[in-house]
Amino acid sequence: MSVTASTRALVLLGDPVGHSMSPTIQNAAFSAADVDGVYLAVRCASDDLHGFMRGLSRAGGGGNITLPHKEKAASVVDVASPAVRRTGACNTFWGDEDGRVHGDNTDVDGFRRALGSFVEGSPAGIRVLLLGAGGAARAALMGLLEEGADEVLIFNRTAERARAVARRIGGQKARVAPVLEGLRSESFDLVVNATRLGLGESDPSPLDFEILNRVGAAMDLVYAKKTTPFVRAAEALGIRATDGGEMLVQQAAASFERWWSTPAPVEVMRAAMKGSQAG
Ligand code: NDP
């Protein structure tokens, strides 16, 4: 597909964006699906976000939003999806013929799809420990509840943030664990790491799995070239574990589908992600 005057521009807006795998994943998908688009990453200051999102959308394009702008982006969109309204964050936007900016948070769908392929059986009825209370944790909590999780305990370094997330999204099914020690001897079907621990090479695991009685499986939202500390700690005890690579691919696939209204070539996107991790 060659770039012409009618090619749609889809742009990742964030700061920083230099580490992002999204351009590799999306351009591979655009080419495989033969859609007329090009995907770029642009470092964007907070004050410029509104102008970029409106301008790109009105020009027939759209894009993704990454750190630290996902919450601000939610206030820019004219038509917010239920996921944007419930999480207060937007990671995908596009324009319509009336010049309105649409927004979705495909981290929720990405998490749900990754969860569905990772847990054995249905996630309905499971008991979960969720570590973290930032944007990724909000998406995971909404996804877990929509998939029918029975109970989600949230632990975060800053307990007040965990309480705010539980209040906003959790309803009756989410509770806050003020200290990890208080979970000693508890059992969970799934533990999800939605903290940043693991992004840094020397980061410790966010959890000592040995304090818990039984853990069915462990899902890290962090992705890295090497095995993450959380996955390593789980596997050392024989617990089935996965990192955030599949969620990354699945949220990208969901964004592709919002822009192009056609199924995403997920296999191509997964291969592009793995290729760029190996590079
Ligand atoms: P946020 O900055 O919104 O939240 C960061 C979270 O990490 C907070 O809960 C914070 O706790 C916690 N945290 C930070 N440092 C520490 C520490 N030293 N010890 C314990 N907890 C800590 O980030 P996001 O929620 O947007 O992202 C979190 C992770 O999820 C990132 O690694 C990101 O790459 C990943 N992610 C993966 C996606 C995927 O598709 N796989 C999609 C989105 C995110 P506190 O509140 O106390 O500061």
PDB file of C-alpha atoms and ligand atoms in Angstrom, residues 67 70 107 132-137 156-158 161 194-197 199 221-223 244 247-248 251, ligand 1:
ATOM      1  CA  LEU A  67       0.885   7.962  29.051  1.00  0.00           C
ATOM      2  CA  LYS A  70      -5.250   8.985  28.714  1.00  0.00           C
ATOM      3  CA  ASP A 107      -7.432  -1.519  27.202  1.00  0.00           C
ATOM      4  CA  GLY A 132      -2.219  -1.455  41.329  1.00  0.00           C
ATOM      5  CA  ALA A 133      -4.730   1.352  40.998  1.00  0.00           C
ATOM      6  CA  GLY A 134      -3.653   3.331  37.923  1.00  0.00           C
ATOM      7  CA  GLY A 135      -5.110   3.346  34.421  1.00  0.00           C
ATOM      8  CA  ALA A 136      -4.254  -0.279  33.641  1.00  0.00           C
ATOM      9  CA  ALA A 137      -5.804  -1.429  36.920  1.00  0.00           C
ATOM     10  CA  ASN A 156      -2.071  -0.624  45.871  1.00  0.00           C
ATOM     11  CA  ARG A 157       0.964   1.075  47.405  1.00  0.00           C
ATOM     12  CA  THR A 158      -1.222   4.148  47.917  1.00  0.00           C
ATOM     13  CA  ARG A 161      -6.072   5.397  45.116  1.00  0.00           C
ATOM     14  CA  ALA A 194      -1.259  -3.747  37.031  1.00  0.00           C
ATOM     15  CA  THR A 195       1.548  -1.829  38.754  1.00  0.00           C
ATOM     16  CA  ARG A 196       4.544  -0.503  36.859  1.00  0.00           C
ATOM     17  CA  LEU A 197       6.907  -2.873  38.669  1.00  0.00           C
ATOM     18  CA  LEU A 199       9.198  -1.942  33.575  1.00  0.00           C
ATOM     19  CA  LEU A 221       0.075  -6.452  32.369  1.00  0.00           C
ATOM     20  CA  VAL A 222       3.710  -5.359  32.098  1.00  0.00           C
ATOM     21  CA  TYR A 223       5.483  -6.535  28.966  1.00  0.00           C
ATOM     22  CA  GLY A 244       1.178  -8.239  29.080  1.00  0.00           C
ATOM     23  CA  MET A 247      -3.152  -7.684  26.068  1.00  0.00           C
ATOM     24  CA  LEU A 248      -0.987  -5.278  24.076  1.00  0.00           C
ATOM     25  CA  GLN A 251      -5.962  -3.734  22.630  1.00  0.00           C
TER      26      GLN A 251
HETATM   27  P1  NDP B   1      -0.092   4.393  36.206  1.00  0.00           P
HETATM   28  O1  NDP B   1       1.048   5.350  36.321  1.00  0.00           O
HETATM   29  O2  NDP B   1      -1.466   4.917  35.984  1.00  0.00           O
HETATM   30  O3  NDP B   1      -0.147   3.490  37.557  1.00  0.00           O
HETATM   31  C1  NDP B   1       1.033   2.924  38.060  1.00  0.00           C
HETATM   32  C2  NDP B   1       0.698   1.934  39.178  1.00  0.00           C
HETATM   33  O4  NDP B   1       1.925   1.327  39.610  1.00  0.00           O
HETATM   34  C3  NDP B   1       0.076   2.570  40.423  1.00  0.00           C
HETATM   35  O5  NDP B   1      -0.805   1.653  41.020  1.00  0.00           O
HETATM   36  C4  NDP B   1       1.311   2.801  41.300  1.00  0.00           C
HETATM   37  O6  NDP B   1       1.032   2.879  42.688  1.00  0.00           O
HETATM   38  C5  NDP B   1       2.084   1.543  41.021  1.00  0.00           C
HETATM   39  N1  NDP B   1       3.499   1.680  41.319  1.00  0.00           N
HETATM   40  C6  NDP B   1       4.389   2.493  40.708  1.00  0.00           C
HETATM   41  N2  NDP B   1       5.613   2.339  41.261  1.00  0.00           N
HETATM   42  C7  NDP B   1       5.466   1.420  42.250  1.00  0.00           C
HETATM   43  C8  NDP B   1       6.362   0.850  43.211  1.00  0.00           C
HETATM   44  N3  NDP B   1       7.666   1.198  43.244  1.00  0.00           N
HETATM   45  N4  NDP B   1       5.886  -0.081  44.068  1.00  0.00           N
HETATM   46  C9  NDP B   1       4.577  -0.448  44.041  1.00  0.00           C
HETATM   47  N5  NDP B   1       3.683   0.075  43.161  1.00  0.00           N
HETATM   48  C10 NDP B   1       4.121   0.999  42.284  1.00  0.00           C
HETATM   49  O7  NDP B   1       0.324   3.370  35.072  1.00  0.00           O
HETATM   50  P2  NDP B   1      -0.641   2.439  34.186  1.00  0.00           P
HETATM   51  O8  NDP B   1      -1.708   1.899  35.048  1.00  0.00           O
HETATM   52  O9  NDP B   1      -1.044   3.143  32.958  1.00  0.00           O
HETATM   53  O10 NDP B   1       0.368   1.280  33.749  1.00  0.00           O
HETATM   54  C11 NDP B   1       0.768   0.267  34.662  1.00  0.00           C
HETATM   55  C12 NDP B   1       1.510  -0.809  33.906  1.00  0.00           C
HETATM   56  O11 NDP B   1       0.614  -1.485  33.014  1.00  0.00           O
HETATM   57  C13 NDP B   1       2.656  -0.263  33.033  1.00  0.00           C
HETATM   58  O12 NDP B   1       3.753  -1.132  33.145  1.00  0.00           O
HETATM   59  C14 NDP B   1       2.106  -0.321  31.630  1.00  0.00           C
HETATM   60  O13 NDP B   1       3.106  -0.526  30.668  1.00  0.00           O
HETATM   61  C15 NDP B   1       1.190  -1.540  31.716  1.00  0.00           C
HETATM   62  N6  NDP B   1       0.125  -1.506  30.712  1.00  0.00           N
HETATM   63  C16 NDP B   1       0.043  -2.545  29.842  1.00  0.00           C
HETATM   64  C17 NDP B   1      -0.912  -2.564  28.863  1.00  0.00           C
HETATM   65  C18 NDP B   1      -0.933  -3.717  27.932  1.00  0.00           C
HETATM   66  O14 NDP B   1      -1.596  -3.606  26.886  1.00  0.00           O
HETATM   67  N7  NDP B   1      -0.308  -4.820  28.255  1.00  0.00           N
HETATM   68  C19 NDP B   1      -1.887  -1.477  28.711  1.00  0.00           C
HETATM   69  C20 NDP B   1      -1.743  -0.425  29.693  1.00  0.00           C
HETATM   70  C21 NDP B   1      -0.742  -0.451  30.639  1.00  0.00           C
HETATM   71  P3  NDP B   1       0.725   4.293  43.404  1.00  0.00           P
HETATM   72  O15 NDP B   1      -0.727   4.602  43.126  1.00  0.00           O
HETATM   73  O16 NDP B   1       1.017   4.028  44.834  1.00  0.00           O
HETATM   74  O17 NDP B   1       1.663   5.316  42.792  1.00  0.00           O
END
